[in-house]
Amino acid sequence: MQSDCRDIMVIDSHRNTLSHWVMEGSCNTEKTVIWIKIGNLEPYEEINVTVYYGNPHASDTSDGASTFLIFDNFSDDYTSSGEWWNPGDPANNYNRDDTLSIYLGGSNNDTWVNKSGAPFLLYNIESIDVSDITVIAKELSTKVANNSQTLLSVMHDRSPTTDPSDPHRFYIGRYKSSSKIACLYDGCDTIAEKDLSQSPVFLRIDVSSGDSNKIKMYYSDNVDDWTHLVDYGYNLQMNLVGLGARNWDDDYIAGSTVAVFDFILVACNMNR
């Protein structure tokens, strides 16, 4: 395999080339992680997938934007569709430079409870026309500030592209200082919490509609073995995903980095 995995090609049993994405940082490690877009399958339908490598003349076809419903690895020129928008104050409380750095938007702490005053970035997912989704974000644990919490969220907002009004929010996030991970509803109510033996790198939320109407939240340090934290019922269509952070340090300086994310993806629900 080439050192940058550019020679990887994925073919199905019908000889179709499948879109794929090699997870950044995993290429040519002990565990190279390849995400593959299979497409729609009929009930009980099986498909064989073959991964080829070794062609020294192959061009790089790894592409998150064509593999997922939404994908962003925060390169300046790389957003799959639509736009992130920032309801925060100040409006420049983040930076994209191959990672997403989120800065403390105010002098301190819990302004995050009010979405319009939080260090938060939101993405409108109404255009993807898929109600059962999996959202995964990779945080860079070593760059999370003390007394801070990273946050991955799904939300329902009646006005998702204008000034938010009465949003309903589900969060999963890691507390840096206390080595805990927590799930919250509407920004205040803790619905699950767990002590951690190791720092998770990946945060995940599954949204299931239909009869189940469940939010399921997970965390992992390797994207293979997910630890399930909570199920929570709801009756609203989620139309926003978000990344954010909060901080409790009275001496923390506004504009300082609170959390850093490596990528976010939205795919069809992995538990369907």
PDB file of C-alpha atoms in Angstrom:
ATOM      1  CA  MET A   1       0.000   0.000   0.000  1.00  0.00           C
ATOM      2  CA  GLN A   2       1.252   3.495  -0.817  1.00  0.00           C
ATOM      3  CA  SER A   3       2.303   5.605   2.154  1.00  0.00           C
ATOM      4  CA  ASP A   4      -0.653   7.974   1.650  1.00  0.00           C
ATOM      5  CA  CYS A   5      -3.168   5.215   0.700  1.00  0.00           C
ATOM      6  CA  ARG A   6      -3.818   6.852  -2.665  1.00  0.00           C
ATOM      7  CA  ASP A   7      -3.722   3.426  -4.326  1.00  0.00           C
ATOM      8  CA  ILE A   8      -6.817   2.134  -2.509  1.00  0.00           C
ATOM      9  CA  MET A   9      -9.798   1.298  -4.725  1.00  0.00           C
ATOM     10  CA  VAL A  10     -13.072  -0.278  -3.592  1.00  0.00           C
ATOM     11  CA  ILE A  11     -15.133  -2.425  -5.990  1.00  0.00           C
ATOM     12  CA  ASP A  12     -18.475  -4.144  -5.408  1.00  0.00           C
ATOM     13  CA  SER A  13     -19.602  -7.520  -6.778  1.00  0.00           C
ATOM     14  CA  HIS A  14     -21.048  -5.809  -9.867  1.00  0.00           C
ATOM     15  CA  ARG A  15     -17.638  -4.270 -10.645  1.00  0.00           C
ATOM     16  CA  ASN A  16     -18.824  -0.801  -9.656  1.00  0.00           C
ATOM     17  CA  THR A  17     -16.281   1.514  -8.097  1.00  0.00           C
ATOM     18  CA  LEU A  18     -17.550   2.633  -4.701  1.00  0.00           C
ATOM     19  CA  SER A  19     -16.927   5.991  -3.068  1.00  0.00           C
ATOM     20  CA  HIS A  20     -14.686   5.683  -0.035  1.00  0.00           C
ATOM     21  CA  TRP A  21     -12.805   7.765   2.494  1.00  0.00           C
ATOM     22  CA  VAL A  22      -9.630   6.739   4.316  1.00  0.00           C
ATOM     23  CA  MET A  23      -9.852   8.232   7.787  1.00  0.00           C
ATOM     24  CA  GLU A  24      -7.152  10.814   8.253  1.00  0.00           C
ATOM     25  CA  GLY A  25      -4.342   9.659  10.484  1.00  0.00           C
ATOM     26  CA  SER A  26      -5.152   5.966  10.039  1.00  0.00           C
ATOM     27  CA  CYS A  27      -3.425   5.273   6.706  1.00  0.00           C
ATOM     28  CA  ASN A  28      -0.734   2.597   6.920  1.00  0.00           C
ATOM     29  CA  THR A  29      -1.137   2.244  10.662  1.00  0.00           C
ATOM     30  CA  GLU A  30      -1.934  -0.989  12.479  1.00  0.00           C
ATOM     31  CA  LYS A  31      -5.586  -0.291  11.607  1.00  0.00           C
ATOM     32  CA  THR A  32      -6.269   1.585   8.368  1.00  0.00           C
ATOM     33  CA  VAL A  33      -9.901   2.759   8.594  1.00  0.00           C
ATOM     34  CA  ILE A  34     -11.824   2.909   5.296  1.00  0.00           C
ATOM     35  CA  TRP A  35     -15.419   4.144   5.155  1.00  0.00           C
ATOM     36  CA  ILE A  36     -17.364   2.926   2.099  1.00  0.00           C
ATOM     37  CA  LYS A  37     -20.602   4.163   0.548  1.00  0.00           C
ATOM     38  CA  ILE A  38     -22.655   1.082  -0.337  1.00  0.00           C
ATOM     39  CA  GLY A  39     -25.931   2.674  -1.439  1.00  0.00           C
ATOM     40  CA  ASN A  40     -29.416   1.253  -0.945  1.00  0.00           C
ATOM     41  CA  LEU A  41     -29.859  -2.470  -0.358  1.00  0.00           C
ATOM     42  CA  GLU A  42     -33.049  -4.467  -0.389  1.00  0.00           C
ATOM     43  CA  PRO A  43     -33.969  -6.393   2.792  1.00  0.00           C
ATOM     44  CA  TYR A  44     -31.648  -9.412   3.198  1.00  0.00           C
ATOM     45  CA  GLU A  45     -29.666  -8.386   0.102  1.00  0.00           C
ATOM     46  CA  GLU A  46     -25.959  -9.129   0.339  1.00  0.00           C
ATOM     47  CA  ILE A  47     -23.117  -7.460  -1.485  1.00  0.00           C
ATOM     48  CA  ASN A  48     -19.443  -8.352  -1.683  1.00  0.00           C
ATOM     49  CA  VAL A  49     -16.891  -5.563  -1.479  1.00  0.00           C
ATOM     50  CA  THR A  50     -13.241  -5.921  -2.506  1.00  0.00           C
ATOM     51  CA  VAL A  51     -10.503  -3.470  -1.559  1.00  0.00           C
ATOM     52  CA  TYR A  52      -7.604  -3.229  -4.003  1.00  0.00           C
ATOM     53  CA  TYR A  53      -4.228  -1.595  -3.424  1.00  0.00           C
ATOM     54  CA  GLY A  54      -0.687  -1.701  -4.757  1.00  0.00           C
ATOM     55  CA  ASN A  55      -0.961   0.214  -8.036  1.00  0.00           C
ATOM     56  CA  PRO A  56       1.929   2.725  -7.923  1.00  0.00           C
ATOM     57  CA  HIS A  57       0.272   4.849 -10.633  1.00  0.00           C
ATOM     58  CA  ALA A  58      -3.139   5.129  -8.976  1.00  0.00           C
ATOM     59  CA  SER A  59      -4.586   8.556  -8.233  1.00  0.00           C
ATOM     60  CA  ASP A  60      -6.080   9.355  -4.847  1.00  0.00           C
ATOM     61  CA  THR A  61      -9.858   8.761  -4.857  1.00  0.00           C
ATOM     62  CA  SER A  62     -10.469   8.994  -1.103  1.00  0.00           C
ATOM     63  CA  ASP A  63     -13.259  11.564  -0.790  1.00  0.00           C
ATOM     64  CA  GLY A  64     -15.370  12.186   2.290  1.00  0.00           C
ATOM     65  CA  ALA A  65     -17.758  14.502   0.470  1.00  0.00           C
ATOM     66  CA  SER A  66     -18.871  11.773  -1.954  1.00  0.00           C
ATOM     67  CA  THR A  67     -18.927   9.075   0.730  1.00  0.00           C
ATOM     68  CA  PHE A  68     -21.133  10.742   3.365  1.00  0.00           C
ATOM     69  CA  LEU A  69     -24.309  12.801   3.392  1.00  0.00           C
ATOM     70  CA  ILE A  70     -22.312  15.645   4.943  1.00  0.00           C
ATOM     71  CA  PHE A  71     -18.581  15.735   5.579  1.00  0.00           C
ATOM     72  CA  ASP A  72     -16.165  18.412   6.677  1.00  0.00           C
ATOM     73  CA  ASN A  73     -12.518  18.098   7.662  1.00  0.00           C
ATOM     74  CA  PHE A  74     -12.198  21.881   8.022  1.00  0.00           C
ATOM     75  CA  SER A  75      -9.795  22.528   5.201  1.00  0.00           C
ATOM     76  CA  ASP A  76     -10.327  26.055   3.942  1.00  0.00           C
ATOM     77  CA  ASP A  77     -11.661  24.855   0.597  1.00  0.00           C
ATOM     78  CA  TYR A  78     -13.493  21.732   1.722  1.00  0.00           C
ATOM     79  CA  THR A  79     -17.161  21.683   2.666  1.00  0.00           C
ATOM     80  CA  SER A  80     -19.345  19.041   1.050  1.00  0.00           C
ATOM     81  CA  SER A  81     -22.594  20.971   0.700  1.00  0.00           C
ATOM     82  CA  GLY A  82     -24.364  23.857   2.348  1.00  0.00           C
ATOM     83  CA  GLU A  83     -22.608  26.047   4.889  1.00  0.00           C
ATOM     84  CA  TRP A  84     -21.853  26.126   8.557  1.00  0.00           C
ATOM     85  CA  TRP A  85     -23.294  29.143  10.278  1.00  0.00           C
ATOM     86  CA  ASN A  86     -22.345  30.683  13.563  1.00  0.00           C
ATOM     87  CA  PRO A  87     -25.033  32.208  15.781  1.00  0.00           C
ATOM     88  CA  GLY A  88     -22.428  33.124  18.386  1.00  0.00           C
ATOM     89  CA  ASP A  89     -21.353  36.490  19.694  1.00  0.00           C
ATOM     90  CA  PRO A  90     -18.740  37.412  18.674  1.00  0.00           C
ATOM     91  CA  ALA A  91     -19.220  35.910  15.232  1.00  0.00           C
ATOM     92  CA  ASN A  92     -15.532  35.046  14.803  1.00  0.00           C
ATOM     93  CA  ASN A  93     -15.260  32.543  17.635  1.00  0.00           C
ATOM     94  CA  TYR A  94     -13.810  29.761  15.495  1.00  0.00           C
ATOM     95  CA  ASN A  95     -11.049  29.090  12.978  1.00  0.00           C
ATOM     96  CA  ARG A  96     -10.817  26.548  10.128  1.00  0.00           C
ATOM     97  CA  ASP A  97      -7.307  25.427   9.263  1.00  0.00           C
ATOM     98  CA  ASP A  98      -7.400  21.643   8.660  1.00  0.00           C
ATOM     99  CA  THR A  99      -8.993  21.472  12.109  1.00  0.00           C
ATOM    100  CA  LEU A 100     -11.838  23.424  13.688  1.00  0.00           C
ATOM    101  CA  SER A 101     -10.758  25.501  16.694  1.00  0.00           C
ATOM    102  CA  ILE A 102     -13.566  26.898  18.836  1.00  0.00           C
ATOM    103  CA  TYR A 103     -12.769  29.920  20.985  1.00  0.00           C
ATOM    104  CA  LEU A 104     -14.399  31.124  24.175  1.00  0.00           C
ATOM    105  CA  GLY A 105     -16.939  33.633  22.944  1.00  0.00           C
ATOM    106  CA  GLY A 106     -17.520  35.630  26.118  1.00  0.00           C
ATOM    107  CA  SER A 107     -15.699  36.360  29.337  1.00  0.00           C
ATOM    108  CA  ASN A 108     -16.651  32.976  30.767  1.00  0.00           C
ATOM    109  CA  ASN A 109     -18.723  29.854  31.046  1.00  0.00           C
ATOM    110  CA  ASP A 110     -22.373  29.069  30.597  1.00  0.00           C
ATOM    111  CA  THR A 111     -23.434  31.494  27.880  1.00  0.00           C
ATOM    112  CA  TRP A 112     -23.522  28.244  25.877  1.00  0.00           C
ATOM    113  CA  VAL A 113     -26.970  27.476  27.352  1.00  0.00           C
ATOM    114  CA  ASN A 114     -28.371  30.223  25.146  1.00  0.00           C
ATOM    115  CA  LYS A 115     -27.494  28.991  21.662  1.00  0.00           C
ATOM    116  CA  SER A 116     -27.372  32.525  20.266  1.00  0.00           C
ATOM    117  CA  GLY A 117     -24.577  33.440  22.685  1.00  0.00           C
ATOM    118  CA  ALA A 118     -22.527  30.248  22.554  1.00  0.00           C
ATOM    119  CA  PRO A 119     -19.207  29.289  21.014  1.00  0.00           C
ATOM    120  CA  PHE A 120     -21.060  26.983  18.623  1.00  0.00           C
ATOM    121  CA  LEU A 121     -21.164  26.185  14.901  1.00  0.00           C
ATOM    122  CA  LEU A 122     -24.319  24.785  13.305  1.00  0.00           C
ATOM    123  CA  TYR A 123     -25.070  22.987  10.049  1.00  0.00           C
ATOM    124  CA  ASN A 124     -28.549  22.821   8.542  1.00  0.00           C
ATOM    125  CA  ILE A 125     -29.252  19.210   7.525  1.00  0.00           C
ATOM    126  CA  GLU A 126     -32.765  19.677   6.115  1.00  0.00           C
ATOM    127  CA  SER A 127     -31.460  19.482   2.545  1.00  0.00           C
ATOM    128  CA  ILE A 128     -30.181  15.900   2.851  1.00  0.00           C
ATOM    129  CA  ASP A 129     -33.739  14.538   3.092  1.00  0.00           C
ATOM    130  CA  VAL A 130     -32.734  11.647   5.365  1.00  0.00           C
ATOM    131  CA  SER A 131     -34.337  11.381   8.788  1.00  0.00           C
ATOM    132  CA  ASP A 132     -32.361   8.417  10.201  1.00  0.00           C
ATOM    133  CA  ILE A 133     -28.766   9.572  10.563  1.00  0.00           C
ATOM    134  CA  THR A 134     -25.510   8.957  12.380  1.00  0.00           C
ATOM    135  CA  VAL A 135     -23.373  11.974  13.286  1.00  0.00           C
ATOM    136  CA  ILE A 136     -19.731  11.420  14.276  1.00  0.00           C
ATOM    137  CA  ALA A 137     -17.129  13.992  15.259  1.00  0.00           C
ATOM    138  CA  LYS A 138     -13.487  13.466  16.116  1.00  0.00           C
ATOM    139  CA  GLU A 139     -12.088  15.715  18.808  1.00  0.00           C
ATOM    140  CA  LEU A 140      -8.398  16.327  19.356  1.00  0.00           C
ATOM    141  CA  SER A 141      -8.260  15.473  23.037  1.00  0.00           C
ATOM    142  CA  THR A 142      -4.849  16.945  23.779  1.00  0.00           C
ATOM    143  CA  LYS A 143      -6.019  20.372  22.617  1.00  0.00           C
ATOM    144  CA  VAL A 144      -9.103  20.640  24.826  1.00  0.00           C
ATOM    145  CA  ALA A 145      -8.679  23.294  27.511  1.00  0.00           C
ATOM    146  CA  ASN A 146      -8.931  22.426  31.202  1.00  0.00           C
ATOM    147  CA  ASN A 147     -12.323  23.014  32.840  1.00  0.00           C
ATOM    148  CA  SER A 148     -13.925  22.656  29.414  1.00  0.00           C
ATOM    149  CA  GLN A 149     -16.384  20.344  27.716  1.00  0.00           C
ATOM    150  CA  THR A 150     -16.435  19.477  24.004  1.00  0.00           C
ATOM    151  CA  LEU A 151     -19.912  19.208  22.506  1.00  0.00           C
ATOM    152  CA  LEU A 152     -21.466  17.365  19.579  1.00  0.00           C
ATOM    153  CA  SER A 153     -25.143  18.150  19.137  1.00  0.00           C
ATOM    154  CA  VAL A 154     -28.268  17.487  17.115  1.00  0.00           C
ATOM    155  CA  MET A 155     -31.080  20.023  17.356  1.00  0.00           C
ATOM    156  CA  HIS A 156     -34.605  20.823  16.295  1.00  0.00           C
ATOM    157  CA  ASP A 157     -35.269  24.465  15.528  1.00  0.00           C
ATOM    158  CA  ARG A 158     -38.415  25.913  14.031  1.00  0.00           C
ATOM    159  CA  SER A 159     -36.316  28.544  12.220  1.00  0.00           C
ATOM    160  CA  PRO A 160     -32.999  26.815  11.515  1.00  0.00           C
ATOM    161  CA  THR A 161     -31.677  29.393   9.028  1.00  0.00           C
ATOM    162  CA  THR A 162     -32.607  32.532  10.942  1.00  0.00           C
ATOM    163  CA  ASP A 163     -32.340  33.670  14.517  1.00  0.00           C
ATOM    164  CA  PRO A 164     -32.978  30.473  16.547  1.00  0.00           C
ATOM    165  CA  SER A 165     -36.139  30.365  18.624  1.00  0.00           C
ATOM    166  CA  ASP A 166     -36.771  27.806  21.354  1.00  0.00           C
ATOM    167  CA  PRO A 167     -34.494  25.069  19.957  1.00  0.00           C
ATOM    168  CA  HIS A 168     -34.542  21.528  21.333  1.00  0.00           C
ATOM    169  CA  ARG A 169     -30.993  20.230  21.708  1.00  0.00           C
ATOM    170  CA  PHE A 170     -29.277  16.938  22.479  1.00  0.00           C
ATOM    171  CA  TYR A 171     -25.587  17.001  23.377  1.00  0.00           C
ATOM    172  CA  ILE A 172     -22.843  14.511  24.081  1.00  0.00           C
ATOM    173  CA  GLY A 173     -19.576  15.866  25.392  1.00  0.00           C
ATOM    174  CA  ARG A 174     -16.448  15.127  27.374  1.00  0.00           C
ATOM    175  CA  TYR A 175     -15.373  17.008  30.481  1.00  0.00           C
ATOM    176  CA  LYS A 176     -11.601  17.545  30.284  1.00  0.00           C
ATOM    177  CA  SER A 177     -10.878  18.039  33.983  1.00  0.00           C
ATOM    178  CA  SER A 178     -13.172  15.493  35.638  1.00  0.00           C
ATOM    179  CA  SER A 179     -12.684  12.606  33.165  1.00  0.00           C
ATOM    180  CA  LYS A 180     -16.411  12.212  32.619  1.00  0.00           C
ATOM    181  CA  ILE A 181     -18.625  12.084  29.574  1.00  0.00           C
ATOM    182  CA  ALA A 182     -22.186  13.349  29.703  1.00  0.00           C
ATOM    183  CA  CYS A 183     -25.322  13.543  27.592  1.00  0.00           C
ATOM    184  CA  LEU A 184     -27.596  16.530  27.996  1.00  0.00           C
ATOM    185  CA  TYR A 185     -31.005  17.658  26.786  1.00  0.00           C
ATOM    186  CA  ASP A 186     -31.828  21.314  26.031  1.00  0.00           C
ATOM    187  CA  GLY A 187     -28.499  22.410  27.428  1.00  0.00           C
ATOM    188  CA  CYS A 188     -29.258  21.938  31.097  1.00  0.00           C
ATOM    189  CA  ASP A 189     -30.646  18.504  31.947  1.00  0.00           C
ATOM    190  CA  THR A 190     -28.068  15.734  32.295  1.00  0.00           C
ATOM    191  CA  ILE A 191     -29.674  12.514  31.061  1.00  0.00           C
ATOM    192  CA  ALA A 192     -26.602  10.277  31.380  1.00  0.00           C
ATOM    193  CA  GLU A 193     -23.086  10.540  32.749  1.00  0.00           C
ATOM    194  CA  LYS A 194     -20.181   8.127  33.010  1.00  0.00           C
ATOM    195  CA  ASP A 195     -16.661   8.096  34.416  1.00  0.00           C
ATOM    196  CA  LEU A 196     -14.007   7.473  31.793  1.00  0.00           C
ATOM    197  CA  SER A 197     -11.008   5.191  32.028  1.00  0.00           C
ATOM    198  CA  GLN A 198      -9.542   6.752  28.890  1.00  0.00           C
ATOM    199  CA  SER A 199     -10.204   9.819  26.814  1.00  0.00           C
ATOM    200  CA  PRO A 200     -12.633   9.274  23.955  1.00  0.00           C
ATOM    201  CA  VAL A 201     -11.660  10.677  20.600  1.00  0.00           C
ATOM    202  CA  PHE A 202     -14.935  10.070  18.745  1.00  0.00           C
ATOM    203  CA  LEU A 203     -18.390  11.316  19.758  1.00  0.00           C
ATOM    204  CA  ARG A 204     -21.486   9.875  18.055  1.00  0.00           C
ATOM    205  CA  ILE A 205     -25.237  10.536  17.962  1.00  0.00           C
ATOM    206  CA  ASP A 206     -27.724   8.298  16.133  1.00  0.00           C
ATOM    207  CA  VAL A 207     -31.136   9.681  15.217  1.00  0.00           C
ATOM    208  CA  SER A 208     -33.935   7.183  14.473  1.00  0.00           C
ATOM    209  CA  SER A 209     -37.336   8.369  13.303  1.00  0.00           C
ATOM    210  CA  GLY A 210     -40.507   6.443  12.612  1.00  0.00           C
ATOM    211  CA  ASP A 211     -41.913   4.316  15.410  1.00  0.00           C
ATOM    212  CA  SER A 212     -38.716   4.351  17.467  1.00  0.00           C
ATOM    213  CA  ASN A 213     -38.024   8.117  17.616  1.00  0.00           C
ATOM    214  CA  LYS A 214     -34.834   7.635  19.561  1.00  0.00           C
ATOM    215  CA  ILE A 215     -31.650   9.583  20.102  1.00  0.00           C
ATOM    216  CA  LYS A 216     -28.785   7.196  20.879  1.00  0.00           C
ATOM    217  CA  MET A 217     -25.413   8.483  22.067  1.00  0.00           C
ATOM    218  CA  TYR A 218     -22.025   6.759  22.003  1.00  0.00           C
ATOM    219  CA  TYR A 219     -18.324   7.418  22.419  1.00  0.00           C
ATOM    220  CA  SER A 220     -15.185   5.570  21.339  1.00  0.00           C
ATOM    221  CA  ASP A 221     -11.431   5.858  21.119  1.00  0.00           C
ATOM    222  CA  ASN A 222     -11.075   3.860  17.892  1.00  0.00           C
ATOM    223  CA  VAL A 223     -14.387   3.974  15.839  1.00  0.00           C
ATOM    224  CA  ASP A 224     -14.591   0.166  16.063  1.00  0.00           C
ATOM    225  CA  ASP A 225     -15.791  -0.363  19.616  1.00  0.00           C
ATOM    226  CA  TRP A 226     -18.539   2.096  20.529  1.00  0.00           C
ATOM    227  CA  THR A 227     -19.683   2.467  24.128  1.00  0.00           C
ATOM    228  CA  HIS A 228     -23.433   3.117  24.275  1.00  0.00           C
ATOM    229  CA  LEU A 229     -24.298   5.774  26.833  1.00  0.00           C
ATOM    230  CA  VAL A 230     -28.023   6.490  26.561  1.00  0.00           C
ATOM    231  CA  ASP A 231     -31.271   6.225  24.551  1.00  0.00           C
ATOM    232  CA  TYR A 232     -33.686   9.129  24.709  1.00  0.00           C
ATOM    233  CA  GLY A 233     -37.136   9.421  23.152  1.00  0.00           C
ATOM    234  CA  TYR A 234     -38.280  12.493  21.224  1.00  0.00           C
ATOM    235  CA  ASN A 235     -41.012  13.500  18.774  1.00  0.00           C
ATOM    236  CA  LEU A 236     -39.366  16.201  16.677  1.00  0.00           C
ATOM    237  CA  GLN A 237     -37.461  16.189  13.389  1.00  0.00           C
ATOM    238  CA  MET A 238     -33.802  17.065  13.929  1.00  0.00           C
ATOM    239  CA  ASN A 239     -32.702  19.730  11.424  1.00  0.00           C
ATOM    240  CA  LEU A 240     -29.353  20.978  12.764  1.00  0.00           C
ATOM    241  CA  VAL A 241     -26.066  19.405  13.784  1.00  0.00           C
ATOM    242  CA  GLY A 242     -23.575  21.379  15.806  1.00  0.00           C
ATOM    243  CA  LEU A 243     -20.092  21.482  17.289  1.00  0.00           C
ATOM    244  CA  GLY A 244     -19.269  23.576  20.315  1.00  0.00           C
ATOM    245  CA  ALA A 245     -17.670  23.846  23.714  1.00  0.00           C
ATOM    246  CA  ARG A 246     -18.083  25.453  27.096  1.00  0.00           C
ATOM    247  CA  ASN A 247     -15.703  26.482  29.842  1.00  0.00           C
ATOM    248  CA  TRP A 248     -16.010  27.151  33.579  1.00  0.00           C
ATOM    249  CA  ASP A 249     -12.702  28.843  34.344  1.00  0.00           C
ATOM    250  CA  ASP A 250     -13.254  32.343  35.752  1.00  0.00           C
ATOM    251  CA  ASP A 251      -9.736  33.310  34.701  1.00  0.00           C
ATOM    252  CA  TYR A 252     -10.021  31.985  31.160  1.00  0.00           C
ATOM    253  CA  ILE A 253      -9.469  34.700  28.573  1.00  0.00           C
ATOM    254  CA  ALA A 254     -12.108  35.405  25.943  1.00  0.00           C
ATOM    255  CA  GLY A 255     -10.825  34.378  22.531  1.00  0.00           C
ATOM    256  CA  SER A 256      -8.766  31.470  23.883  1.00  0.00           C
ATOM    257  CA  THR A 257      -9.158  28.044  22.285  1.00  0.00           C
ATOM    258  CA  VAL A 258     -11.585  25.812  24.184  1.00  0.00           C
ATOM    259  CA  ALA A 259     -11.832  22.777  21.869  1.00  0.00           C
ATOM    260  CA  VAL A 260     -10.473  21.477  18.569  1.00  0.00           C
ATOM    261  CA  PHE A 261     -12.194  19.032  16.182  1.00  0.00           C
ATOM    262  CA  ASP A 262     -10.600  17.079  13.345  1.00  0.00           C
ATOM    263  CA  PHE A 263     -13.715  16.246  11.294  1.00  0.00           C
ATOM    264  CA  ILE A 264     -17.465  15.744  11.383  1.00  0.00           C
ATOM    265  CA  LEU A 265     -19.545  13.421   9.210  1.00  0.00           C
ATOM    266  CA  VAL A 266     -23.231  12.668   8.759  1.00  0.00           C
ATOM    267  CA  ALA A 267     -24.167   9.251   7.349  1.00  0.00           C
ATOM    268  CA  CYS A 268     -27.263   7.068   7.142  1.00  0.00           C
ATOM    269  CA  ASN A 269     -28.015   5.593  10.561  1.00  0.00           C
ATOM    270  CA  MET A 270     -25.467   2.858  11.322  1.00  0.00           C
ATOM    271  CA  ASN A 271     -28.003   0.970  13.455  1.00  0.00           C
ATOM    272  CA  ARG A 272     -30.770   0.643  10.865  1.00  0.00           C
TER     273      ARG A 272
END
